[in-house]
Amino acid sequence: MLSDPFPIIHIRHPQAARRPLADACQPGWRVDLPNPLQVMSQDSDDVFDFLARIDSDEELREALNLVESAEQVAELARERGHSFSAAALLDLFSRCNEAPRARAGLMDEKLIRVHLKRDQLR
């Protein structure tokens, strides 16, 4: 599931299309917001699935050593079929006391350290 920093708010009411959003607080209206903990959990699960591949995939490890930011890691992951946000990775870095950026050639080690702490982070 892709994380969107601006989630869509679903408003359910028979006349929702004909009434302004400001009226959404009226009785009988239901506003569905995504659960941020569930979205973050899904993102972190996908991050850990991606990180689990680092040890066994030499090509991935080499590619990771060419990037320095979480945004670049997330883009590389998207190219390989994973769909987590850079914000989810930055959150994990923060919770592991890791800097948000890595020096050239060291991103794989940073990601492996995060992966080794996965049980504590979930």
The first five atom37 places (N, CA, C, CB, O) and aatype in JSON, in Angstrom:
{
  "aatype": [12, 10, 15, 3, 14, 13, 14, 9, 9, 8, 9, 1, 8, 14, 5, 0, 0, 1, 1, 14, 10, 0, 3, 0, 4, 5, 14, 7, 17, 1, 19, 3, 10, 14, 2, 14, 10, 5, 19, 12, 15, 5, 3, 15, 3, 3, 19, 13, 3, 13, 10, 0, 1, 9, 3, 15, 3, 6, 6, 10, 1, 6, 0, 10, 2, 10, 19, 6, 15, 0, 6, 5, 19, 0, 6, 10, 0, 1, 6, 1, 7, 8, 15, 13, 15, 0, 0, 0, 10, 10, 3, 10, 13, 15, 1, 4, 2, 6, 0, 14, 1, 0, 1, 0, 7, 10, 12, 3, 6, 11, 10, 9, 1, 19, 8, 10, 11, 1, 3, 5, 10, 1],
  "atom_mask": [
    [1, 1, 1, 1, 1],
    [1, 1, 1, 1, 1],
    [1, 1, 1, 1, 1],
    [1, 1, 1, 1, 1],
    [1, 1, 1, 1, 1],
    [1, 1, 1, 1, 1],
    [1, 1, 1, 1, 1],
    [1, 1, 1, 1, 1],
    [1, 1, 1, 1, 1],
    [1, 1, 1, 1, 1],
    [1, 1, 1, 1, 1],
    [1, 1, 1, 1, 1],
    [1, 1, 1, 1, 1],
    [1, 1, 1, 1, 1],
    [1, 1, 1, 1, 1],
    [1, 1, 1, 1, 1],
    [1, 1, 1, 1, 1],
    [1, 1, 1, 1, 1],
    [1, 1, 1, 1, 1],
    [1, 1, 1, 1, 1],
    [1, 1, 1, 1, 1],
    [1, 1, 1, 1, 1],
    [1, 1, 1, 1, 1],
    [1, 1, 1, 1, 1],
    [1, 1, 1, 1, 1],
    [1, 1, 1, 1, 1],
    [1, 1, 1, 1, 1],
    [1, 1, 1, 0, 1],
    [1, 1, 1, 1, 1],
    [1, 1, 1, 1, 1],
    [1, 1, 1, 1, 1],
    [1, 1, 1, 1, 1],
    [1, 1, 1, 1, 1],
    [1, 1, 1, 1, 1],
    [1, 1, 1, 1, 1],
    [1, 1, 1, 1, 1],
    [1, 1, 1, 1, 1],
    [1, 1, 1, 1, 1],
    [1, 1, 1, 1, 1],
    [1, 1, 1, 1, 1],
    [1, 1, 1, 1, 1],
    [1, 1, 1, 1, 1],
    [1, 1, 1, 1, 1],
    [1, 1, 1, 1, 1],
    [1, 1, 1, 1, 1],
    [1, 1, 1, 1, 1],
    [1, 1, 1, 1, 1],
    [1, 1, 1, 1, 1],
    [1, 1, 1, 1, 1],
    [1, 1, 1, 1, 1],
    [1, 1, 1, 1, 1],
    [1, 1, 1, 1, 1],
    [1, 1, 1, 1, 1],
    [1, 1, 1, 1, 1],
    [1, 1, 1, 1, 1],
    [1, 1, 1, 1, 1],
    [1, 1, 1, 1, 1],
    [1, 1, 1, 1, 1],
    [1, 1, 1, 1, 1],
    [1, 1, 1, 1, 1],
    [1, 1, 1, 1, 1],
    [1, 1, 1, 1, 1],
    [1, 1, 1, 1, 1],
    [1, 1, 1, 1, 1],
    [1, 1, 1, 1, 1],
    [1, 1, 1, 1, 1],
    [1, 1, 1, 1, 1],
    [1, 1, 1, 1, 1],
    [1, 1, 1, 1, 1],
    [1, 1, 1, 1, 1],
    [1, 1, 1, 1, 1],
    [1, 1, 1, 1, 1],
    [1, 1, 1, 1, 1],
    [1, 1, 1, 1, 1],
    [1, 1, 1, 1, 1],
    [1, 1, 1, 1, 1],
    [1, 1, 1, 1, 1],
    [1, 1, 1, 1, 1],
    [1, 1, 1, 1, 1],
    [1, 1, 1, 1, 1],
    [1, 1, 1, 0, 1],
    [1, 1, 1, 1, 1],
    [1, 1, 1, 1, 1],
    [1, 1, 1, 1, 1],
    [1, 1, 1, 1, 1],
    [1, 1, 1, 1, 1],
    [1, 1, 1, 1, 1],
    [1, 1, 1, 1, 1],
    [1, 1, 1, 1, 1],
    [1, 1, 1, 1, 1],
    [1, 1, 1, 1, 1],
    [1, 1, 1, 1, 1],
    [1, 1, 1, 1, 1],
    [1, 1, 1, 1, 1],
    [1, 1, 1, 1, 1],
    [1, 1, 1, 1, 1],
    [1, 1, 1, 1, 1],
    [1, 1, 1, 1, 1],
    [1, 1, 1, 1, 1],
    [1, 1, 1, 1, 1],
    [1, 1, 1, 1, 1],
    [1, 1, 1, 1, 1],
    [1, 1, 1, 1, 1],
    [1, 1, 1, 1, 1],
    [1, 1, 1, 0, 1],
    [1, 1, 1, 1, 1],
    [1, 1, 1, 1, 1],
    [1, 1, 1, 1, 1],
    [1, 1, 1, 1, 1],
    [1, 1, 1, 1, 1],
    [1, 1, 1, 1, 1],
    [1, 1, 1, 1, 1],
    [1, 1, 1, 1, 1],
    [1, 1, 1, 1, 1],
    [1, 1, 1, 1, 1],
    [1, 1, 1, 1, 1],
    [1, 1, 1, 1, 1],
    [1, 1, 1, 1, 1],
    [1, 1, 1, 1, 1],
    [1, 1, 1, 1, 1],
    [1, 1, 1, 1, 1],
    [1, 1, 1, 1, 1]
  ],
  "atom_positions": [
    [[0.83, -1.17, 0.0], [0.0, 0.0, 0.0], [0.88, 1.24, 0.0], [-0.95, -0.01, 1.21], [1.81, 1.35, 0.8]],
    [[0.61, 2.16, -0.87], [1.37, 3.38, -0.92], [0.88, 4.33, 0.16], [1.27, 4.03, -2.3], [-0.32, 4.48, 0.36]],
    [[1.8, 4.95, 0.84], [1.44, 5.95, 1.83], [1.33, 7.29, 1.14], [2.47, 6.0, 2.99], [2.18, 7.65, 0.31]],
    [[0.31, 8.01, 1.47], [0.1, 9.32, 0.89], [0.15, 10.33, 2.02], [-1.24, 9.39, 0.1], [-0.61, 10.2, 2.98]],
    [[1.01, 11.35, 1.93], [1.05, 12.33, 3.01], [-0.25, 13.12, 3.12], [2.21, 13.28, 2.79], [-0.5, 13.75, 4.15]],
    [[-1.09, 13.09, 2.09], [-2.38, 13.76, 2.11], [-3.45, 12.72, 1.8], [-2.43, 14.94, 1.09], [-3.92, 12.63, 0.67]],
    [[-3.84, 11.93, 2.82], [-4.8, 10.86, 2.55], [-6.15, 11.4, 2.12], [-4.97, 9.99, 3.78], [-6.55, 12.52, 2.48]],
    [[-6.84, 10.6, 1.36], [-8.19, 10.95, 0.92], [-9.15, 10.74, 2.06], [-8.61, 10.12, -0.33], [-9.12, 9.7, 2.73]],
    [[-10.0, 11.71, 2.29], [-11.01, 11.6, 3.33], [-12.31, 11.22, 2.64], [-11.16, 12.95, 4.14], [-12.79, 11.92, 1.74]],
    [[-12.87, 10.11, 3.05], [-14.13, 9.64, 2.47], [-15.28, 10.1, 3.35], [-14.14, 8.09, 2.32], [-15.32, 9.79, 4.54]],
    [[-16.21, 10.83, 2.77], [-17.37, 11.31, 3.51], [-18.58, 10.56, 2.98], [-17.56, 12.86, 3.36], [-18.85, 10.54, 1.79]],
    [[-19.29, 9.94, 3.92], [-20.44, 9.14, 3.53], [-21.72, 9.81, 4.03], [-20.33, 7.71, 4.08], [-21.95, 9.95, 5.23]],
    [[-22.52, 10.19, 3.1], [-23.83, 10.75, 3.4], [-24.61, 10.75, 2.1], [-23.73, 12.2, 4.03], [-24.03, 10.97, 1.03]],
    [[-25.9, 10.5, 2.16], [-26.68, 10.43, 0.92], [-26.58, 11.68, 0.06], [-28.12, 10.18, 1.25], [-26.67, 11.59, -1.17]],
    [[-26.4, 12.84, 0.67], [-26.35, 14.07, -0.11], [-24.96, 14.69, -0.11], [-27.35, 15.07, 0.43], [-24.82, 15.9, -0.29]],
    [[-23.93, 13.87, 0.08], [-22.56, 14.37, 0.2], [-22.12, 15.18, -1.02], [-21.6, 13.22, 0.42], [-21.4, 16.17, -0.88]],
    [[-22.54, 14.78, -2.19], [-22.1, 15.46, -3.4], [-22.71, 16.85, -3.53], [-22.46, 14.63, -4.62], [-22.18, 17.69, -4.25]],
    [[-23.82, 17.09, -2.83], [-24.52, 18.36, -2.98], [-24.27, 19.32, -1.82], [-26.0, 18.12, -3.12], [-24.81, 20.43, -1.81]],
    [[-23.47, 18.91, -0.84], [-23.28, 19.75, 0.34], [-21.82, 20.1, 0.5], [-23.81, 19.05, 1.61], [-20.95, 19.3, 0.13]],
    [[-21.51, 21.27, 1.04], [-20.11, 21.65, 1.22], [-19.44, 20.82, 2.31], [-20.02, 23.13, 1.56], [-20.1, 20.3, 3.21]],
    [[-18.12, 20.71, 2.22], [-17.34, 19.93, 3.18], [-17.52, 20.46, 4.6], [-15.87, 19.95, 2.81], [-17.46, 19.68, 5.55]],
    [[-17.75, 21.75, 4.76], [-17.91, 22.32, 6.09], [-19.11, 21.72, 6.82], [-18.07, 23.83, 6.0], [-19.16, 21.73, 8.05]],
    [[-20.07, 21.21, 6.07], [-21.25, 20.6, 6.69], [-20.99, 19.17, 7.15], [-22.41, 20.62, 5.72], [-21.89, 18.53, 7.7]],
    [[-19.79, 18.66, 6.93], [-19.49, 17.27, 7.25], [-19.55, 16.97, 8.73], [-18.14, 16.9, 6.72], [-19.57, 15.8, 9.12]],
    [[-19.57, 17.99, 9.56], [-19.63, 17.78, 11.0], [-21.05, 17.64, 11.52], [-18.94, 18.93, 11.72], [-21.27, 17.52, 12.72]],
    [[-22.0, 17.66, 10.63], [-23.4, 17.56, 11.01], [-23.74, 16.13, 11.4], [-24.3, 18.03, 9.88], [-23.11, 15.19, 10.92]],
    [[-24.74, 15.94, 12.28], [-25.16, 14.58, 12.64], [-25.56, 13.79, 11.4], [-26.33, 14.62, 13.64], [-26.16, 14.33, 10.48]],
    [[-25.22, 12.52, 11.4], [-25.57, 11.66, 10.28], [-24.44, 11.51, 9.27], [0.0, 0.0, 0.0], [-24.52, 10.66, 8.38]],
    [[-23.42, 12.31, 9.4], [-22.28, 12.23, 8.5], [-21.21, 11.35, 9.12], [-21.71, 13.63, 8.18], [-21.05, 11.32, 10.34]],
    [[-20.51, 10.64, 8.29], [-19.42, 9.8, 8.78], [-18.17, 10.14, 7.96], [-19.78, 8.27, 8.67], [-18.2, 10.1, 6.73]],
    [[-17.09, 10.47, 8.64], [-15.84, 10.79, 7.97], [-14.87, 9.65, 8.27], [-15.26, 12.18, 8.45], [-14.57, 9.37, 9.43]],
    [[-14.39, 9.01, 7.22], [-13.45, 7.91, 7.36], [-12.03, 8.41, 7.11], [-13.8, 6.75, 6.39], [-11.72, 8.86, 6.0]],
    [[-11.19, 8.33, 8.11], [-9.79, 8.69, 7.98], [-8.96, 7.42, 8.1], [-9.36, 9.74, 9.04], [-9.3, 6.54, 8.9]],
    [[-7.9, 7.3, 7.33], [-7.06, 6.11, 7.47], [-6.38, 6.13, 8.84], [-6.0, 6.05, 6.34], [-6.01, 7.18, 9.35]],
    [[-6.23, 4.96, 9.43], [-5.55, 4.84, 10.71], [-4.05, 5.01, 10.47], [-5.86, 3.46, 11.39], [-3.44, 4.16, 9.81]],
    [[-3.43, 6.1, 10.98], [-2.02, 6.33, 10.7], [-1.12, 5.23, 11.24], [-1.59, 7.65, 11.27], [-0.07, 4.95, 10.65]],
    [[-1.49, 4.59, 12.35], [-0.67, 3.51, 12.88], [-0.7, 2.31, 11.96], [-1.15, 3.11, 14.28], [0.32, 1.64, 11.77]],
    [[-1.86, 2.03, 11.37], [-1.97, 0.9, 10.45], [-1.18, 1.18, 9.17], [-3.45, 0.62, 10.11], [-0.51, 0.29, 8.66]],
    [[-1.25, 2.41, 8.66], [-0.51, 2.78, 7.45], [0.98, 2.67, 7.72], [-0.87, 4.2, 6.98], [1.72, 2.12, 6.9]],
    [[1.44, 3.19, 8.88], [2.86, 3.13, 9.21], [3.3, 1.68, 9.4], [3.16, 3.94, 10.48], [4.41, 1.32, 9.0]],
    [[2.44, 0.85, 9.99], [2.78, -0.55, 10.19], [2.94, -1.25, 8.85], [1.7, -1.25, 11.03], [3.88, -2.03, 8.66]],
    [[2.04, -0.98, 7.91], [2.15, -1.58, 6.59], [3.42, -1.11, 5.88], [0.92, -1.25, 5.74], [4.1, -1.89, 5.23]],
    [[3.72, 0.18, 6.02], [4.95, 0.72, 5.44], [6.17, 0.06, 6.05], [5.02, 2.23, 5.62], [7.08, -0.34, 5.33]],
    [[6.2, -0.06, 7.38], [7.39, -0.65, 8.02], [7.52, -2.12, 7.65], [7.32, -0.48, 9.54], [8.64, -2.61, 7.51]],
    [[6.42, -2.83, 7.5], [6.5, -4.23, 7.06], [7.15, -4.31, 5.67], [5.1, -4.89, 7.03], [7.98, -5.18, 5.43]],
    [[6.76, -3.4, 4.78], [7.34, -3.41, 3.44], [8.81, -2.98, 3.48], [6.54, -2.48, 2.51], [9.63, -3.51, 2.73]],
    [[9.15, -2.02, 4.36], [10.55, -1.62, 4.51], [11.37, -2.83, 4.94], [10.69, -0.47, 5.55], [12.43, -3.09, 4.37]],
    [[10.89, -3.57, 5.96], [11.65, -4.71, 6.46], [11.74, -5.85, 5.43], [11.03, -5.23, 7.75], [12.74, -6.56, 5.37]],
    [[10.7, -6.02, 4.62], [10.77, -7.0, 3.53], [11.87, -6.62, 2.55], [9.4, -7.11, 2.79], [12.63, -7.47, 2.08]],
    [[11.95, -5.33, 2.24], [12.99, -4.84, 1.33], [14.37, -5.0, 1.96], [12.73, -3.38, 0.97], [15.31, -5.46, 1.3]],
    [[14.51, -4.62, 3.22], [15.81, -4.68, 3.89], [16.31, -6.12, 4.04], [15.73, -4.02, 5.25], [17.52, -6.35, 4.06]],
    [[15.4, -7.06, 4.14], [15.79, -8.47, 4.28], [16.53, -8.97, 3.05], [14.55, -9.33, 4.54], [17.26, -9.96, 3.13]],
    [[16.37, -8.3, 1.93], [17.0, -8.73, 0.68], [18.45, -8.27, 0.56], [16.22, -8.21, -0.5], [19.18, -8.76, -0.31]],
    [[18.89, -7.34, 1.42], [20.22, -6.74, 1.25], [21.33, -7.78, 1.32], [20.45, -5.67, 2.3], [22.23, -7.78, 0.48]],
    [[21.29, -8.66, 2.31], [22.36, -9.64, 2.48], [22.47, -10.6, 1.3], [22.13, -10.43, 3.75], [23.57, -10.99, 0.91]],
    [[21.34, -10.99, 0.75], [21.36, -12.02, -0.29], [21.45, -11.47, -1.72], [20.13, -12.87, -0.17], [21.72, -12.22, -2.65]],
    [[21.23, -10.18, -1.9], [21.21, -9.58, -3.24], [22.37, -8.6, -3.39], [19.85, -8.85, -3.5], [22.28, -7.44, -3.0]],
    [[23.46, -9.09, -3.96], [24.67, -8.26, -4.12], [24.42, -7.04, -4.99], [25.81, -9.1, -4.71], [24.96, -5.96, -4.73]],
    [[23.6, -7.19, -6.03], [23.29, -6.06, -6.91], [22.55, -4.96, -6.13], [22.44, -6.53, -8.11], [22.84, -3.78, -6.31]],
    [[21.61, -5.36, -5.29], [20.88, -4.4, -4.46], [21.84, -3.69, -3.51], [19.76, -5.11, -3.67], [21.77, -2.47, -3.35]],
    [[22.71, -4.43, -2.91], [23.66, -3.85, -1.96], [24.55, -2.81, -2.66], [24.53, -4.96, -1.31], [24.81, -1.74, -2.11]],
    [[25.01, -3.14, -3.84], [25.84, -2.19, -4.6], [25.03, -0.94, -4.97], [26.39, -2.86, -5.86], [25.55, 0.17, -4.89]],
    [[23.78, -1.13, -5.37], [22.93, 0.01, -5.72], [22.68, 0.9, -4.5], [21.59, -0.47, -6.3], [22.67, 2.12, -4.62]],
    [[22.49, 0.29, -3.33], [22.26, 1.07, -2.11], [23.48, 1.89, -1.74], [21.88, 0.14, -0.96], [23.34, 2.97, -1.15]],
    [[24.64, 1.41, -2.07], [25.85, 2.16, -1.73], [26.07, 3.37, -2.63], [27.04, 1.26, -1.81], [26.99, 4.15, -2.39]],
    [[25.25, 3.52, -3.64], [25.34, 4.68, -4.51], [24.38, 5.79, -4.07], [25.05, 4.29, -5.94], [24.42, 6.89, -4.63]],
    [[23.52, 5.51, -3.09], [22.54, 6.51, -2.64], [22.91, 7.01, -1.24], [21.11, 5.9, -2.63], [23.66, 6.36, -0.5]],
    [[22.37, 8.19, -0.91], [22.7, 8.8, 0.38], [21.48, 9.2, 1.19], [23.56, 10.0, 0.15], [21.63, 9.56, 2.36]],
    [[20.28, 9.15, 0.61], [19.1, 9.64, 1.32], [17.98, 8.59, 1.34], [18.58, 10.94, 0.67], [17.96, 7.66, 0.54]],
    [[17.06, 8.78, 2.27], [15.9, 7.9, 2.38], [15.04, 7.98, 1.13], [15.07, 8.26, 3.63], [14.45, 6.99, 0.71]],
    [[14.95, 9.17, 0.53], [14.16, 9.34, -0.69], [14.72, 8.48, -1.82], [14.13, 10.82, -1.11], [13.98, 7.87, -2.58]],
    [[16.04, 8.45, -1.91], [16.68, 7.64, -2.95], [16.49, 6.15, -2.68], [18.17, 7.97, -3.04], [16.32, 5.37, -3.62]],
    [[16.53, 5.76, -1.4], [16.29, 4.35, -1.05], [14.86, 3.96, -1.41], [16.56, 4.1, 0.46], [14.63, 2.89, -1.97]],
    [[13.9, 4.83, -1.08], [12.49, 4.54, -1.38], [12.28, 4.43, -2.9], [11.58, 5.64, -0.79], [11.51, 3.58, -3.35]],
    [[12.95, 5.27, -3.66], [12.83, 5.2, -5.13], [13.43, 3.9, -5.65], [13.54, 6.41, -5.78], [12.84, 3.25, -6.52]],
    [[14.57, 3.51, -5.12], [15.2, 2.24, -5.51], [14.29, 1.07, -5.16], [16.58, 2.08, -4.82], [14.16, 0.11, -5.93]],
    [[13.66, 1.15, -4.0], [12.73, 0.09, -3.58], [11.52, 0.03, -4.52], [12.26, 0.32, -2.13], [11.08, -1.06, -4.88]],
    [[10.99, 1.19, -4.91], [9.85, 1.22, -5.84], [10.21, 0.55, -7.15], [9.4, 2.68, -6.09], [9.4, -0.18, -7.73]],
    [[11.43, 0.78, -7.63], [11.88, 0.15, -8.87], [11.93, -1.37, -8.74], [13.25, 0.69, -9.28], [11.88, -2.08, -9.74]],
    [[12.04, -1.85, -7.51], [12.14, -3.29, -7.26], [10.85, -3.88, -6.68], [13.3, -3.57, -6.31], [10.86, -4.98, -6.14]],
    [[9.75, -3.14, -6.8], [8.44, -3.68, -6.44], [7.98, -3.45, -5.01], [0.0, 0.0, 0.0], [6.99, -4.05, -4.59]],
    [[8.66, -2.61, -4.27], [8.24, -2.3, -2.9], [7.62, -0.91, -2.88], [9.44, -2.39, -1.9], [7.94, -0.07, -3.72]],
    [[6.73, -0.68, -1.93], [5.99, 0.58, -1.97], [5.92, 1.27, -0.61], [4.59, 0.34, -2.49], [4.82, 1.54, -0.12]],
    [[7.04, 1.54, -0.02], [7.03, 2.29, 1.23], [7.48, 3.73, 0.96], [7.95, 1.62, 2.29], [8.15, 4.01, -0.04]],
    [[7.11, 4.61, 1.87], [7.46, 6.02, 1.7], [8.81, 6.31, 2.34], [6.38, 6.92, 2.31], [9.27, 5.6, 3.23]],
    [[9.43, 7.36, 1.86], [10.69, 7.82, 2.47], [10.44, 8.22, 3.91], [11.29, 9.0, 1.67], [11.32, 8.05, 4.76]],
    [[9.24, 8.75, 4.2], [8.92, 9.16, 5.57], [8.94, 7.96, 6.52], [7.53, 9.85, 5.61], [9.37, 8.08, 7.67]],
    [[8.48, 6.81, 6.06], [8.5, 5.6, 6.9], [9.93, 5.2, 7.21], [7.76, 4.44, 6.21], [10.24, 4.8, 8.34]],
    [[10.79, 5.29, 6.22], [12.2, 4.96, 6.43], [12.86, 5.97, 7.36], [12.95, 4.89, 5.09], [13.64, 5.6, 8.23]],
    [[12.56, 7.25, 7.17], [13.11, 8.28, 8.05], [12.65, 8.08, 9.49], [12.69, 9.67, 7.57], [13.42, 8.32, 10.42]],
    [[11.41, 7.65, 9.67], [10.9, 7.37, 11.01], [11.7, 6.23, 11.65], [9.4, 7.01, 10.96], [12.06, 6.31, 12.83]],
    [[11.98, 5.2, 10.88], [12.77, 4.08, 11.41], [14.2, 4.53, 11.73], [12.8, 2.91, 10.41], [14.76, 4.12, 12.74]],
    [[14.78, 5.36, 10.87], [16.12, 5.9, 11.16], [16.11, 6.65, 12.49], [16.59, 6.84, 10.02], [16.99, 6.47, 13.33]],
    [[15.1, 7.48, 12.66], [15.01, 8.28, 13.88], [14.88, 7.38, 15.12], [13.81, 9.23, 13.8], [15.53, 7.62, 16.13]],
    [[14.03, 6.37, 15.03], [13.82, 5.47, 16.16], [15.05, 4.62, 16.47], [12.64, 4.56, 15.88], [15.18, 4.1, 17.58]],
    [[15.95, 4.47, 15.5], [17.2, 3.73, 15.69], [18.38, 4.65, 16.0], [17.51, 2.89, 14.45], [19.52, 4.2, 16.09]],
    [[18.11, 5.93, 16.16], [19.16, 6.93, 16.38], [20.17, 6.96, 15.24], [19.88, 6.65, 17.69], [21.37, 7.14, 15.46]],
    [[19.68, 6.77, 14.03], [20.5, 6.84, 12.83], [20.28, 8.2, 12.16], [20.18, 5.67, 11.85], [19.17, 8.73, 12.17]],
    [[21.32, 8.74, 11.6], [21.21, 9.99, 10.86], [20.32, 9.78, 9.63], [22.61, 10.52, 10.43], [20.27, 8.68, 9.09]],
    [[19.63, 10.83, 9.18], [18.73, 10.67, 8.03], [19.46, 10.45, 6.7], [17.85, 11.89, 7.91], [18.85, 10.0, 5.73]],
    [[20.73, 10.77, 6.65], [21.51, 10.58, 5.42], [22.71, 9.69, 5.73], [21.97, 11.94, 4.83], [23.13, 9.56, 6.88]],
    [[23.26, 9.09, 4.68], [24.45, 8.26, 4.82], [25.54, 8.78, 3.9], [24.14, 6.76, 4.51], [25.26, 9.32, 2.83]],
    [[26.75, 8.63, 4.32], [27.86, 8.98, 3.43], [27.9, 7.97, 2.29], [29.23, 9.02, 4.2], [27.42, 6.85, 2.41]],
    [[28.48, 8.39, 1.2], [28.57, 7.51, 0.03], [29.23, 6.2, 0.41], [29.37, 8.2, -1.1], [30.29, 6.17, 1.04]],
    [[28.59, 5.1, 0.02], [29.13, 3.77, 0.27], [28.72, 3.15, 1.58], [0.0, 0.0, 0.0], [29.13, 2.03, 1.88]],
    [[27.92, 3.87, 2.4], [27.58, 3.34, 3.73], [26.09, 3.12, 3.96], [28.09, 4.28, 4.76], [25.7, 2.71, 5.06]],
    [[25.26, 3.36, 2.96], [23.81, 3.2, 3.17], [23.45, 1.76, 3.46], [23.03, 3.69, 1.94], [22.56, 1.51, 4.28]],
    [[24.11, 0.79, 2.84], [23.76, -0.61, 3.1], [23.98, -0.97, 4.56], [24.58, -1.53, 2.19], [23.17, -1.68, 5.15]],
    [[25.06, -0.49, 5.16], [25.33, -0.79, 6.56], [24.29, -0.15, 7.48], [26.73, -0.31, 6.95], [23.84, -0.77, 8.45]],
    [[23.9, 1.08, 7.16], [22.86, 1.76, 7.95], [21.55, 0.96, 7.89], [22.64, 3.21, 7.43], [20.9, 0.76, 8.91]],
    [[21.18, 0.52, 6.7], [19.93, -0.23, 6.53], [20.0, -1.6, 7.21], [19.61, -0.39, 5.04], [19.0, -2.07, 7.74]],
    [[21.15, -2.21, 7.19], [21.3, -3.5, 7.88], [21.14, -3.31, 9.39], [22.68, -4.14, 7.56], [20.51, -4.14, 10.05]],
    [[21.7, -2.23, 9.94], [21.53, -1.96, 11.38], [20.05, -1.77, 11.73], [22.33, -0.71, 11.79], [19.58, -2.26, 12.75]],
    [[19.33, -1.05, 10.86], [17.89, -0.87, 11.09], [17.18, -2.22, 11.02], [17.28, 0.12, 10.04], [16.32, -2.51, 11.85]],
    [[17.53, -3.03, 10.04], [16.89, -4.33, 9.89], [17.14, -5.22, 11.11], [17.4, -5.03, 8.62], [16.24, -5.96, 11.53]],
    [[18.32, -5.16, 11.68], [18.63, -5.98, 12.85], [17.81, -5.57, 14.07], [20.12, -5.89, 13.16], [17.65, -6.36, 15.0]],
    [[17.3, -4.35, 14.08], [16.48, -3.86, 15.19], [14.99, -4.0, 14.93], [16.81, -2.41, 15.49], [14.17, -3.45, 15.67]],
    [[14.62, -4.73, 13.88], [13.22, -4.79, 13.45], [12.27, -5.27, 14.53], [13.09, -5.68, 12.27], [11.15, -4.77, 14.62]],
    [[12.69, -6.24, 15.35], [11.79, -6.75, 16.4], [11.49, -5.67, 17.44], [12.41, -7.97, 17.09], [10.37, -5.61, 17.96]],
    [[12.46, -4.84, 17.74], [12.25, -3.75, 18.7], [11.39, -2.64, 18.12], [13.59, -3.18, 19.14], [10.7, -1.94, 18.86]],
    [[11.44, -2.48, 16.81], [10.75, -1.36, 16.15], [9.29, -1.65, 15.81], [11.47, -0.99, 14.9], [8.53, -0.72, 15.56]],
    [[8.9, -2.88, 15.8], [7.51, -3.23, 15.41], [6.56, -3.05, 16.54], [7.43, -4.66, 14.91], [5.36, -3.3, 16.39]]
  ]
}
